[in-house]
């Protein structure tokens, strides 16, 4: 990868407990990381409590293996009244072979909610 993606929202070492029946990492585990990374980006622009309302198409282009370091890069691409759209890109690095592949990317929508879980206007961008 030569493109500068900035700092990842999260980086996680893949463990044997997260494998599927074939021994590679379970797609649902990566989805969970994508959701967490997107929420980190939402909080990074001032959102307080958010819930995920949509995860758009996710296509896995390469398998992830035990021992890989998965990095999720997340950035807010759209700001609505109560919602934030976040793009997350997932890269897996084999720290032994020093090989890095793009695994998937996704667009997620989070809604800023109040204490009762109702949509709540986002705070001003620079608050
Ligand atoms: C998210 C939630 C609070 C939205 O409630 P709602 O009554 O549909 O809210 P609204 O129709 O007022 O929409 C609120 C915002 O969400 C956006 N939104 C709602 N459904 C959406 C969808 N399917 N895709 C993208 N955006 C959506 C709206 O466009 C709106 O954005 P804006 O204020 O920036 O214009 C409600 O659907 C909910 O609680 N869902 C469950 C969330 C959750 O628990 N997630 C974890 C899953 S286990």
mmCIF file of C-alpha atoms and ligand atoms in Angstrom:
data_model
loop_
_atom_site.group_PDB
_atom_site.id
_atom_site.type_symbol
_atom_site.label_atom_id
_atom_site.label_comp_id
_atom_site.label_asym_id
_atom_site.label_seq_id
_atom_site.Cartn_x
_atom_site.Cartn_y
_atom_site.Cartn_z
ATOM 1 C CA UNK A 1 0.000 0.000 0.000
ATOM 2 C CA UNK A 2 1.476 3.354 -0.967
ATOM 3 C CA UNK A 3 -1.640 5.447 -0.278
ATOM 4 C CA UNK A 4 -1.513 7.435 2.982
ATOM 5 C CA UNK A 5 -4.636 6.472 4.925
ATOM 6 C CA UNK A 6 -3.699 8.366 8.084
ATOM 7 C CA UNK A 7 -3.961 6.651 11.455
ATOM 8 C CA UNK A 8 -6.216 3.634 11.896
ATOM 9 C CA UNK A 9 -9.232 4.024 14.198
ATOM 10 C CA UNK A 10 -8.418 0.570 15.597
ATOM 11 C CA UNK A 11 -5.726 -2.114 15.198
ATOM 12 C CA UNK A 12 -6.294 -5.654 16.417
ATOM 13 C CA UNK A 13 -4.220 -8.869 16.427
ATOM 14 C CA UNK A 14 -6.272 -11.792 15.100
ATOM 15 C CA UNK A 15 -6.629 -14.667 17.567
ATOM 16 C CA UNK A 16 -7.578 -18.366 17.117
ATOM 17 C CA UNK A 17 -10.886 -17.838 18.976
ATOM 18 C CA UNK A 18 -12.108 -15.691 16.059
ATOM 19 C CA UNK A 19 -11.764 -18.339 13.350
ATOM 20 C CA UNK A 20 -14.470 -20.034 11.293
ATOM 21 C CA UNK A 21 -14.718 -23.739 10.523
ATOM 22 C CA UNK A 22 -11.969 -23.415 7.882
ATOM 23 C CA UNK A 23 -9.424 -21.815 10.184
ATOM 24 C CA UNK A 24 -9.519 -18.310 8.734
ATOM 25 C CA UNK A 25 -11.028 -15.327 10.531
ATOM 26 C CA UNK A 26 -14.829 -15.279 10.760
ATOM 27 C CA UNK A 27 -16.367 -12.525 8.623
ATOM 28 C CA UNK A 28 -18.655 -11.548 11.486
ATOM 29 C CA UNK A 29 -15.616 -10.704 13.605
ATOM 30 C CA UNK A 30 -14.369 -8.302 10.935
ATOM 31 C CA UNK A 31 -17.870 -6.774 10.717
ATOM 32 C CA UNK A 32 -17.747 -6.145 14.462
ATOM 33 C CA UNK A 33 -14.386 -4.383 14.084
ATOM 34 C CA UNK A 34 -15.739 -2.300 11.195
ATOM 35 C CA UNK A 35 -18.688 -1.222 13.351
ATOM 36 C CA UNK A 36 -16.385 -0.293 16.255
ATOM 37 C CA UNK A 37 -14.025 1.669 13.995
ATOM 38 C CA UNK A 38 -16.918 3.599 12.497
ATOM 39 C CA UNK A 39 -18.199 4.483 15.960
ATOM 40 C CA UNK A 40 -14.713 5.718 16.941
ATOM 41 C CA UNK A 41 -14.770 8.038 13.903
ATOM 42 C CA UNK A 42 -18.276 9.260 14.819
ATOM 43 C CA UNK A 43 -17.129 10.109 18.349
ATOM 44 C CA UNK A 44 -14.081 11.788 16.839
ATOM 45 C CA UNK A 45 -16.273 14.453 15.234
ATOM 46 C CA UNK A 46 -18.136 15.205 18.448
ATOM 47 C CA UNK A 47 -20.977 12.667 18.495
ATOM 48 C CA UNK A 48 -21.814 11.420 21.977
ATOM 49 C CA UNK A 49 -24.145 8.399 21.965
ATOM 50 C CA UNK A 50 -24.577 6.737 18.553
ATOM 51 C CA UNK A 51 -26.281 3.624 17.240
ATOM 52 C CA UNK A 52 -25.639 1.883 13.921
ATOM 53 C CA UNK A 53 -28.621 2.133 11.596
ATOM 54 C CA UNK A 54 -27.084 0.770 8.370
ATOM 55 C CA UNK A 55 -24.071 -1.184 7.190
ATOM 56 C CA UNK A 56 -23.929 -1.020 3.427
ATOM 57 C CA UNK A 57 -22.611 -3.778 1.179
ATOM 58 C CA UNK A 58 -19.514 -5.482 2.503
ATOM 59 C CA UNK A 59 -17.521 -7.667 0.106
ATOM 60 C CA UNK A 60 -14.569 -9.619 1.470
ATOM 61 C CA UNK A 61 -11.775 -9.586 -1.134
ATOM 62 C CA UNK A 62 -9.101 -11.500 0.788
ATOM 63 C CA UNK A 63 -9.056 -13.866 3.774
ATOM 64 C CA UNK A 64 -7.680 -12.822 7.157
ATOM 65 C CA UNK A 65 -5.461 -15.233 9.100
ATOM 66 C CA UNK A 66 -4.616 -15.848 12.743
ATOM 67 C CA UNK A 67 -1.636 -13.649 13.641
ATOM 68 C CA UNK A 68 -2.523 -10.933 11.134
ATOM 69 C CA UNK A 69 -2.792 -7.365 12.407
ATOM 70 C CA UNK A 70 -6.045 -5.872 11.176
ATOM 71 C CA UNK A 71 -6.242 -2.098 10.835
ATOM 72 C CA UNK A 72 -9.538 -0.296 10.290
ATOM 73 C CA UNK A 73 -9.269 3.200 8.824
ATOM 74 C CA UNK A 74 -12.414 5.259 9.282
ATOM 75 C CA UNK A 75 -13.483 8.709 8.167
ATOM 76 C CA UNK A 76 -16.754 10.598 8.269
ATOM 77 C CA UNK A 77 -17.857 11.220 4.678
ATOM 78 C CA UNK A 78 -21.293 12.770 5.289
ATOM 79 C CA UNK A 79 -22.937 14.639 8.107
ATOM 80 C CA UNK A 80 -26.731 14.895 8.310
ATOM 81 C CA UNK A 81 -28.996 16.397 10.975
ATOM 82 C CA UNK A 82 -28.744 13.399 13.299
ATOM 83 C CA UNK A 83 -26.756 10.940 11.178
ATOM 84 C CA UNK A 84 -23.144 10.430 10.218
ATOM 85 C CA UNK A 85 -21.985 8.334 7.286
ATOM 86 C CA UNK A 86 -18.576 6.762 7.806
ATOM 87 C CA UNK A 87 -16.351 4.952 5.353
ATOM 88 C CA UNK A 88 -14.220 2.174 6.837
ATOM 89 C CA UNK A 89 -11.362 0.443 5.027
ATOM 90 C CA UNK A 90 -9.883 -2.762 6.410
ATOM 91 C CA UNK A 91 -6.294 -3.860 5.846
ATOM 92 C CA UNK A 92 -4.638 -7.045 7.114
ATOM 93 C CA UNK A 93 -0.901 -7.207 7.655
ATOM 94 C CA UNK A 94 1.119 -10.379 8.100
ATOM 95 C CA UNK A 95 3.794 -9.146 10.519
ATOM 96 C CA UNK A 96 6.158 -12.014 9.650
ATOM 97 C CA UNK A 97 6.019 -11.773 5.842
ATOM 98 C CA UNK A 98 5.449 -7.972 6.098
ATOM 99 C CA UNK A 99 2.671 -8.375 3.563
ATOM 100 C CA UNK A 100 -0.378 -6.095 3.633
ATOM 101 C CA UNK A 101 -3.665 -6.655 1.785
ATOM 102 C CA UNK A 102 -6.908 -4.723 1.556
ATOM 103 C CA UNK A 103 -9.613 -7.010 2.920
ATOM 104 C CA UNK A 104 -12.759 -4.972 2.485
ATOM 105 C CA UNK A 105 -14.351 -1.575 2.831
ATOM 106 C CA UNK A 106 -17.770 -0.509 4.001
ATOM 107 C CA UNK A 107 -20.002 2.484 4.444
ATOM 108 C CA UNK A 108 -21.954 2.714 7.680
ATOM 109 C CA UNK A 109 -24.573 5.119 8.964
ATOM 110 C CA UNK A 110 -24.750 6.040 12.651
ATOM 111 C CA UNK A 111 -27.522 7.998 14.316
ATOM 112 C CA UNK A 112 -26.813 10.319 17.204
ATOM 113 C CA UNK A 113 -29.377 9.490 19.889
ATOM 114 C CA UNK A 114 -30.491 10.852 23.237
ATOM 115 C CA UNK A 115 -30.621 8.923 26.498
ATOM 116 C CA UNK A 116 -33.929 7.352 25.408
ATOM 117 C CA UNK A 117 -32.481 6.162 22.104
ATOM 118 C CA UNK A 118 -34.328 8.755 20.004
ATOM 119 C CA UNK A 119 -32.597 10.607 17.145
ATOM 120 C CA UNK A 120 -30.915 13.722 18.492
ATOM 121 C CA UNK A 121 -29.421 16.618 16.491
ATOM 122 C CA UNK A 122 -25.649 16.352 16.192
ATOM 123 C CA UNK A 123 -23.664 18.951 18.109
ATOM 124 C CA UNK A 124 -22.210 21.746 15.914
ATOM 125 C CA UNK A 125 -19.220 20.533 13.874
ATOM 126 C CA UNK A 126 -16.594 22.332 15.953
ATOM 127 C CA UNK A 127 -18.224 22.014 19.385
HETATM 128 C C1 LIG B 1 -31.512 4.481 14.536
HETATM 129 C C2 LIG B 1 -32.925 4.815 15.023
HETATM 130 C C3 LIG B 1 -32.872 5.536 16.364
HETATM 131 C C4 LIG B 1 -33.518 5.750 13.953
HETATM 132 O O1 LIG B 1 -34.845 5.962 14.304
HETATM 133 P P1 LIG B 1 -35.873 6.537 13.181
HETATM 134 O O2 LIG B 1 -37.169 6.770 13.836
HETATM 135 O O3 LIG B 1 -35.790 5.690 11.968
HETATM 136 O O4 LIG B 1 -35.205 7.927 12.884
HETATM 137 P P2 LIG B 1 -35.465 8.950 11.716
HETATM 138 O O5 LIG B 1 -36.387 8.427 10.660
HETATM 139 O O6 LIG B 1 -35.817 10.255 12.391
HETATM 140 O O7 LIG B 1 -34.011 9.061 11.053
HETATM 141 C C5 LIG B 1 -32.911 9.556 11.802
HETATM 142 C C6 LIG B 1 -31.717 9.640 10.903
HETATM 143 O O8 LIG B 1 -31.343 8.323 10.527
HETATM 144 C C7 LIG B 1 -31.268 8.223 9.112
HETATM 145 N N1 LIG B 1 -31.692 6.887 8.738
HETATM 146 C C8 LIG B 1 -32.769 6.196 9.201
HETATM 147 N N2 LIG B 1 -32.813 4.981 8.618
HETATM 148 C C9 LIG B 1 -31.754 4.909 7.784
HETATM 149 C C10 LIG B 1 -31.262 3.904 6.897
HETATM 150 N N3 LIG B 1 -31.878 2.729 6.754
HETATM 151 N N4 LIG B 1 -30.137 4.163 6.208
HETATM 152 C C11 LIG B 1 -29.488 5.344 6.340
HETATM 153 N N5 LIG B 1 -29.909 6.338 7.168
HETATM 154 C C12 LIG B 1 -31.025 6.116 7.872
HETATM 155 C C13 LIG B 1 -32.223 9.296 8.591
HETATM 156 O O9 LIG B 1 -31.895 9.676 7.270
HETATM 157 C C14 LIG B 1 -31.980 10.402 9.593
HETATM 158 O O10 LIG B 1 -30.772 11.101 9.282
HETATM 159 P P3 LIG B 1 -30.659 12.731 9.369
HETATM 160 O O11 LIG B 1 -31.263 13.163 10.678
HETATM 161 O O12 LIG B 1 -29.185 12.995 9.350
HETATM 162 O O13 LIG B 1 -31.390 13.272 8.198
HETATM 163 C C15 LIG B 1 -33.810 3.512 15.149
HETATM 164 O O14 LIG B 1 -34.079 3.001 13.868
HETATM 165 C C16 LIG B 1 -33.115 2.471 15.991
HETATM 166 O O15 LIG B 1 -33.085 2.571 17.217
HETATM 167 N N6 LIG B 1 -32.556 1.417 15.333
HETATM 168 C C17 LIG B 1 -31.783 0.400 16.062
HETATM 169 C C18 LIG B 1 -30.319 0.846 16.191
HETATM 170 C C19 LIG B 1 -29.501 -0.242 16.850
HETATM 171 O O16 LIG B 1 -29.864 -0.733 17.892
HETATM 172 N N7 LIG B 1 -28.385 -0.600 16.193
HETATM 173 C C20 LIG B 1 -27.594 -1.714 16.637
HETATM 174 C C21 LIG B 1 -28.124 -2.957 16.024
HETATM 175 S S1 LIG B 1 -27.967 -4.340 17.094
#
